Amino acid sequence: MISQKHRAGTLRSATAVAALAAYVWGVPASAQSIEELKEQLALLAKRIEELEKKQEKTVVVKKEEPASELGFAAGDFTFNVRGRIFADAAWASDKDNAMDLSATELRAARLGIEGKAGARTGYKFEVDFAGDEVELKDAFLSYKAGHGVTYQLGQFNPPTSMEELTSSRHTTFMERSSYTDAFGFARQIGVSATIGGDNYSVSAGAFRGSAGTSGEKEGETLAIRGHYGDKIGDGAWMLGASVRYRNLDEGAFRYRQRPHQHLSTLRFIDTGNVTSKDVLYGLEAAYVQGPFHATGEWAFVSADNVAADGGNASFNGGFVEIGMFLTDEQRALKLGQGVWDRPKVNNPVDEGGFGAWQIAARFDRIDLSDKGVFGGEMDTYLLGVNWYLNRYARMMLNLSRSDIENTFGVAANGTDGENSVDALGLRFQVDW
């Protein structure tokens, strides 16, 4: 491709040649004519320079998928419109007849922008309109300071688990693991610093409240996460760990969870409001080889002054998952960030293919009972089938069975503190 400078130089040369030819063939020889010609050429060269500068400010398409990224022909400012739509349907019922669910919802209806505001500065802003409400999601600025260090300021997820930091566009199941909700993983307003490379990172941040809180005293959250991985054969592996400290100035933390369907309004395990201070320790691992993947996480929470004897109570939760692409695709693992990414679909439906088919199984556990606290225990067994029409659209089917026990404080489970929930979920997803 011919560069702008090359084209401009060619245009100058051609103009000069044309002007000289006109002079030789039709202009009388005189010093005055030569001077006039020089002036005209100078004006023409100036005009070409102005056109070059104008061209540098012209908005062009810098990337075409999944949505067009716009930017200047020369410059570091870019603008990309992003969004996602998750349309869900769910059916669920429990043994004690506290719930008989058959409903639909827009699980997500997001629209936002992201891009660069300079060579080192990035930005992201996204809003969710699901449920006929407007909820601010990510809203932050980032700055690459050099030497592998990046700072981030605004509202975003604190550095905690791989499951939480992986976009919901790329999770295997419709909902994340039970412990991520039960232990209060969510976006907050704060600042973080990350140092990393192609296959590792360490992130630390301090946070206080979120865009949805309005208290005068919001408490604080401190979090740090590190991960390391490497390629192996036709795949990769990764290990990670995180620690989070929370302290509320007003109010108390509550640990609870619903079965594996967001449409359920019932939380079948629940401690109630029990503490204003806790510490979480998390471990994570991931492995992918060809079409096969395996991943798992576990976290432990020490809740301050919760036990019946006045001491700390310990709760825990996590999951183990395996899956495989039947059509020979591979789940994408981003080693630099320690998260899952979107897979490449070999034969998209819109190109005459069958798309990509993935099957997966997961065991999920959350235990909120310890030392006189009977928030309950829930073991969930999940099976999932995902059909990727292309890289940006997929359909998901989830079957789950949740077994519940030791929940004497939750009325939905009856006097024996036991229950079970069966659920079926469907989702159509598209993002850009």
XYZ file of C-alpha atoms in Angstrom:
432
model
C 0.000 0.000 0.000
C 1.346 3.462 -0.952
C 1.904 5.709 2.052
C 0.431 9.203 2.399
C 3.890 10.781 2.251
C 4.692 8.884 -0.941
C 1.412 9.972 -2.544
C 1.969 13.586 -1.497
C 5.521 13.570 -2.896
C 4.285 12.126 -6.170
C 1.589 14.797 -6.359
C 4.141 17.572 -5.795
C 6.415 16.187 -8.511
C 3.576 15.792 -10.976
C 2.354 19.328 -10.299
C 5.818 20.775 -10.762
C 6.278 18.876 -14.038
C 2.893 20.014 -15.320
C 3.595 23.623 -14.400
C 7.029 23.502 -16.008
C 5.572 22.017 -19.194
C 2.970 24.751 -19.346
C 5.711 27.316 -18.918
C 7.945 25.790 -21.598
C 5.154 25.436 -24.136
C 3.024 28.455 -23.543
C 4.618 31.067 -21.332
C 7.068 33.668 -22.622
C 10.558 33.479 -21.213
C 11.017 36.205 -18.630
C 12.267 36.632 -15.093
C 8.818 37.847 -14.056
C 7.124 34.715 -15.425
C 9.587 32.469 -13.583
C 8.941 34.316 -10.327
C 5.171 34.013 -10.813
C 5.577 30.315 -11.465
C 7.609 29.885 -8.267
C 4.920 31.683 -6.274
C 2.210 29.441 -7.732
C 4.217 26.326 -6.931
C 4.784 27.546 -3.361
C 1.050 28.181 -2.901
C 0.276 24.764 -4.335
C 2.767 23.051 -2.014
C 1.204 24.833 0.982
C -2.246 23.720 -0.084
C -1.061 20.101 -0.363
C 0.417 20.299 3.156
C -2.917 21.589 4.505
C -4.735 18.714 2.812
C -2.293 16.228 4.385
C -2.994 17.609 7.861
C -6.718 17.465 7.215
C -6.389 13.840 6.092
C -4.660 12.966 9.383
C -7.801 14.094 11.248
C -10.172 12.067 9.095
C -12.088 9.402 11.010
C -11.416 5.917 9.640
C -12.360 2.341 10.560
C -9.405 0.764 12.378
C -11.036 -2.584 13.247
C -14.159 -4.184 11.833
C -15.155 -6.852 14.363
C -17.061 -7.499 16.464
C -18.110 -3.848 16.061
C -16.285 -1.197 14.072
C -13.564 0.647 15.971
C -13.235 4.239 14.793
C -10.160 6.449 15.041
C -8.181 9.114 13.251
C -6.076 8.188 10.232
C -3.041 9.320 12.238
C -3.364 9.428 16.010
C -3.970 7.360 19.129
C -7.635 8.137 19.849
C -10.077 5.281 19.162
C -13.796 4.798 19.802
C -15.564 1.440 19.876
C -19.260 0.784 20.614
C -19.720 -2.381 22.690
C -22.749 -4.236 23.994
C -24.413 -7.540 24.781
C -27.897 -9.065 24.987
C -28.656 -12.166 27.068
C -32.261 -13.412 26.744
C -33.050 -16.159 29.297
C -35.826 -18.625 29.991
C -35.938 -20.809 33.111
C -37.964 -23.538 34.754
C -37.283 -24.549 38.372
C -39.030 -26.209 41.306
C -38.042 -27.513 44.737
C -38.971 -30.568 46.794
C -40.716 -28.531 49.521
C -42.907 -26.686 46.962
C -41.666 -23.241 47.942
C -40.941 -22.371 44.298
C -42.549 -23.207 40.957
C -40.681 -21.095 38.392
C -41.490 -20.728 34.699
C -40.355 -17.340 33.434
C -38.194 -15.280 31.084
C -35.963 -12.242 31.480
C -33.359 -10.114 29.793
C -30.416 -11.169 31.943
C -28.257 -8.476 30.338
C -28.921 -5.618 27.930
C -25.735 -3.575 27.930
C -24.431 -0.753 25.818
C -21.137 1.072 26.206
C -18.000 2.507 24.667
C -14.306 1.792 25.046
C -11.071 2.737 23.370
C -7.875 4.768 23.676
C -7.530 8.440 24.588
C -3.817 8.603 23.811
C -0.877 6.320 23.331
C -1.047 5.065 26.940
C -4.523 6.017 28.182
C -7.575 3.806 27.800
C -11.199 4.114 28.865
C -14.353 2.023 29.217
C -17.954 2.948 30.049
C -20.857 0.488 30.051
C -24.471 0.613 31.254
C -26.958 -2.246 31.715
C -30.661 -1.661 30.915
C -31.915 -5.146 31.933
C -34.942 -5.292 34.216
C -36.132 -1.849 33.072
C -33.454 -0.300 35.266
C -30.270 1.572 34.458
C -27.234 0.167 36.235
C -23.715 1.426 35.739
C -21.221 -1.384 35.155
C -17.609 -0.620 34.190
C -16.599 3.042 34.152
C -12.855 3.616 34.371
C -9.677 5.077 32.941
C -6.454 3.106 32.576
C -2.879 4.291 32.093
C 0.103 2.228 30.937
C 3.026 3.696 32.801
C 5.680 1.512 31.186
C 7.774 -1.413 32.436
C 4.630 -3.574 32.389
C 2.758 -1.412 34.952
C -0.852 -0.316 34.364
C -2.952 1.889 36.667
C -6.749 1.877 36.683
C -9.146 4.367 38.284
C -12.943 4.266 38.435
C -15.545 1.521 38.883
C -14.478 -2.022 38.033
C -14.036 -5.485 39.578
C -11.427 -5.722 42.345
C -8.708 -8.298 41.575
C -10.162 -11.506 42.976
C -11.063 -14.727 41.151
C -10.623 -15.862 37.551
C -14.325 -16.792 37.474
C -15.357 -13.269 38.452
C -12.876 -11.443 36.224
C -13.775 -13.507 33.134
C -16.491 -11.718 31.164
C -19.933 -13.339 31.348
C -19.710 -13.478 27.537
C -17.078 -16.221 27.894
C -18.178 -18.284 30.915
C -19.142 -21.907 30.230
C -22.406 -21.789 32.212
C -25.189 -19.221 32.339
C -24.295 -18.118 35.861
C -20.992 -17.940 37.687
C -20.125 -20.145 40.627
C -22.308 -19.827 43.724
C -19.495 -18.529 45.924
C -18.882 -15.413 43.793
C -22.344 -14.069 44.705
C -22.439 -15.477 48.226
C -19.136 -13.801 49.131
C -20.037 -10.450 47.588
C -17.875 -10.174 44.477
C -18.971 -7.004 42.668
C -17.702 -3.858 40.980
C -16.541 -1.069 43.269
C -15.029 2.392 42.914
C -11.310 2.455 43.505
C -7.795 2.413 42.132
C -5.533 -0.489 41.215
C -2.029 -1.146 39.935
C -1.075 -4.147 37.806
C 2.324 -5.394 36.783
C 2.535 -8.231 34.308
C 3.821 -9.828 31.164
C 2.787 -12.351 28.527
C 1.989 -15.075 31.039
C 1.693 -13.526 34.508
C 0.305 -10.583 36.445
C 0.021 -9.214 39.965
C -2.781 -6.740 40.695
C -3.537 -4.836 43.900
C -6.273 -2.319 44.571
C -8.121 -0.274 47.183
C -11.864 0.359 46.897
C -14.676 2.121 48.708
C -18.347 1.701 47.776
C -19.791 1.656 44.266
C -21.925 3.776 41.955
C -25.006 2.187 43.555
C -24.174 3.074 47.176
C -24.961 6.366 48.867
C -23.897 5.961 52.498
C -21.688 8.558 54.120
C -19.423 5.780 55.398
C -18.943 2.995 52.875
C -16.098 1.044 54.447
C -13.133 -0.213 52.476
C -12.034 -3.173 50.389
C -8.408 -4.171 49.788
C -7.628 -6.904 47.263
C -4.624 -8.504 45.603
C -4.404 -11.277 42.995
C -1.528 -12.970 41.243
C -1.385 -15.608 38.529
C 1.173 -17.427 36.417
C 0.798 -19.790 33.471
C 2.487 -21.114 30.367
C 1.801 -22.857 27.082
C 2.047 -26.629 26.991
C 1.648 -28.677 23.825
C -1.524 -27.595 22.040
C -2.778 -25.713 25.069
C -1.879 -23.944 28.288
C -2.135 -24.038 32.086
C -2.515 -21.403 34.794
C -2.455 -21.116 38.590
C -3.610 -18.147 40.645
C -4.355 -16.921 44.153
C -6.066 -13.903 45.713
C -6.717 -12.263 49.075
C -9.475 -9.751 49.875
C -10.139 -7.765 53.057
C -13.451 -5.936 53.690
C -14.496 -3.682 56.539
C -17.844 -1.874 56.792
C -18.180 1.318 58.811
C -21.975 0.937 58.848
C -24.172 -2.134 58.335
C -23.186 -5.804 58.048
C -22.316 -8.382 55.433
C -24.810 -11.106 54.555
C -23.869 -14.406 52.881
C -26.603 -16.046 50.797
C -27.269 -17.672 47.446
C -30.062 -18.782 45.124
C -30.019 -21.988 43.026
C -28.364 -21.892 39.613
C -31.002 -19.663 38.011
C -30.990 -15.895 38.324
C -34.785 -15.792 37.860
C -35.235 -17.473 41.245
C -36.235 -14.929 43.884
C -35.588 -17.364 46.753
C -32.235 -17.755 48.467
C -32.246 -21.283 49.854
C -29.084 -20.722 51.945
C -28.697 -17.542 54.002
C -26.770 -16.478 57.108
C -28.565 -13.160 57.542
C -26.568 -10.032 58.445
C -23.741 -11.359 60.583
C -20.494 -9.370 60.397
C -18.930 -6.068 59.367
C -15.467 -7.476 58.660
C -14.152 -10.471 56.727
C -11.089 -11.828 54.917
C -11.229 -14.067 51.830
C -8.505 -16.377 50.514
C -8.918 -17.836 47.032
C -7.137 -20.391 44.851
C -7.701 -21.008 41.131
C -6.432 -23.246 38.348
C -7.068 -23.722 34.634
C -5.911 -26.142 31.977
C -6.692 -26.429 28.271
C -5.367 -28.960 25.775
C -6.876 -29.162 22.314
C -10.685 -29.253 22.602
C -10.577 -30.249 26.315
C -10.520 -27.850 29.268
C -10.589 -28.166 33.048
C -10.806 -25.415 35.624
C -11.577 -24.953 39.289
C -11.578 -22.455 42.141
C -12.054 -22.520 45.896
C -12.341 -19.713 48.413
C -12.426 -19.495 52.210
C -13.922 -16.618 54.189
C -13.126 -15.828 57.786
C -16.052 -13.783 59.148
C -15.205 -11.697 62.211
C -17.091 -12.286 65.528
C -19.787 -14.509 63.990
C -19.413 -17.824 65.839
C -21.654 -18.719 68.764
C -18.693 -18.366 71.141
C -17.893 -14.880 69.823
C -15.004 -15.959 67.622
C -14.660 -16.090 63.853
C -16.685 -18.412 61.636
C -15.275 -19.943 58.444
C -17.318 -20.350 55.256
C -16.141 -21.770 51.948
C -17.206 -22.395 48.378
C -15.946 -23.237 44.932
C -16.304 -25.439 41.870
C -14.625 -27.972 39.609
C -15.446 -27.983 35.883
C -14.526 -30.006 32.796
C -15.620 -29.461 29.211
C -14.918 -30.276 25.588
C -15.629 -28.920 22.123
C -17.112 -31.688 19.990
C -16.243 -29.727 16.836
C -12.525 -29.428 17.672
C -12.405 -25.784 18.751
C -10.428 -24.720 21.818
C -11.413 -22.638 24.805
C -9.224 -19.534 24.738
C -7.069 -18.824 27.803
C -5.522 -15.334 28.026
C -2.314 -15.989 29.918
C -1.406 -12.314 30.233
C -4.577 -11.498 32.185
C -5.402 -14.885 33.675
C -8.960 -15.024 32.278
C -10.933 -16.979 29.703
C -11.594 -15.395 26.292
C -13.886 -16.105 23.325
C -13.102 -19.204 21.235
C -12.536 -19.141 17.502
C -15.352 -20.935 15.633
C -14.026 -23.062 12.778
C -17.250 -23.323 10.741
C -19.698 -20.500 11.536
C -23.361 -21.070 10.719
C -23.543 -17.866 8.650
C -20.812 -19.288 6.404
C -22.648 -22.555 5.815
C -21.123 -24.522 8.702
C -22.518 -26.184 11.829
C -21.003 -23.736 14.296
C -19.155 -24.935 17.408
C -20.630 -27.399 19.922
C -19.395 -27.583 23.512
C -20.425 -29.827 26.403
C -19.442 -29.272 30.038
C -20.063 -30.551 33.568
C -19.548 -28.775 36.880
C -19.738 -29.535 40.580
C -20.432 -26.401 42.630
C -20.467 -26.152 46.422
C -21.172 -23.404 48.931
C -21.006 -23.965 52.711
C -22.348 -21.231 55.008
C -22.559 -23.262 58.227
C -19.931 -23.158 60.971
C -19.662 -22.751 64.763
C -23.338 -22.214 65.464
C -24.136 -20.376 62.221
C -26.562 -22.426 60.100
C -26.692 -20.521 56.820
C -26.771 -23.854 55.001
C -24.859 -25.955 52.520
C -25.695 -26.316 48.829
C -24.154 -28.814 46.406
C -25.072 -28.237 42.748
C -24.476 -30.590 39.834
C -24.602 -28.956 36.409
C -24.598 -30.113 32.793
C -24.291 -27.623 29.954
C -24.476 -27.601 26.160
C -23.351 -24.517 24.211
C -23.902 -23.945 20.505
C -21.774 -21.149 19.045
C -23.369 -19.902 15.824
C -20.252 -17.769 15.327
C -17.739 -16.039 17.574
C -20.298 -13.489 18.782
C -23.548 -15.443 19.135
C -24.352 -18.618 21.033
C -27.225 -20.573 22.575
C -26.840 -22.186 26.013
C -28.702 -24.995 27.792
C -28.106 -25.690 31.500
C -29.512 -28.514 33.637
C -28.897 -28.381 37.381
C -29.723 -30.187 40.604
C -29.065 -28.479 43.944
C -29.077 -30.431 47.225
C -29.516 -28.275 50.342
C -29.016 -29.057 54.033
C -28.356 -27.432 57.442
C -30.488 -24.364 56.598
C -32.654 -24.191 59.712
C -33.076 -20.432 59.465
C -34.541 -20.401 55.936
C -38.318 -20.902 55.879
C -38.343 -22.159 52.267
C -36.577 -25.359 53.367
C -38.970 -26.476 56.089
C -38.260 -27.526 59.645
C -35.739 -30.214 58.696
C -33.435 -27.653 57.053
C -33.209 -29.752 53.875
C -34.440 -29.283 50.310
C -33.533 -29.870 46.673
C -34.030 -27.777 43.522
C -34.177 -28.919 39.888
C -33.738 -26.311 37.162
C -33.534 -25.936 33.391
C -32.172 -22.778 31.786
C -31.943 -21.543 28.193
C -30.123 -18.484 26.887
C -29.620 -16.754 23.574
C -26.584 -14.505 23.646
C -25.102 -11.991 21.229
C -22.370 -9.438 21.896
C -20.356 -6.907 19.949
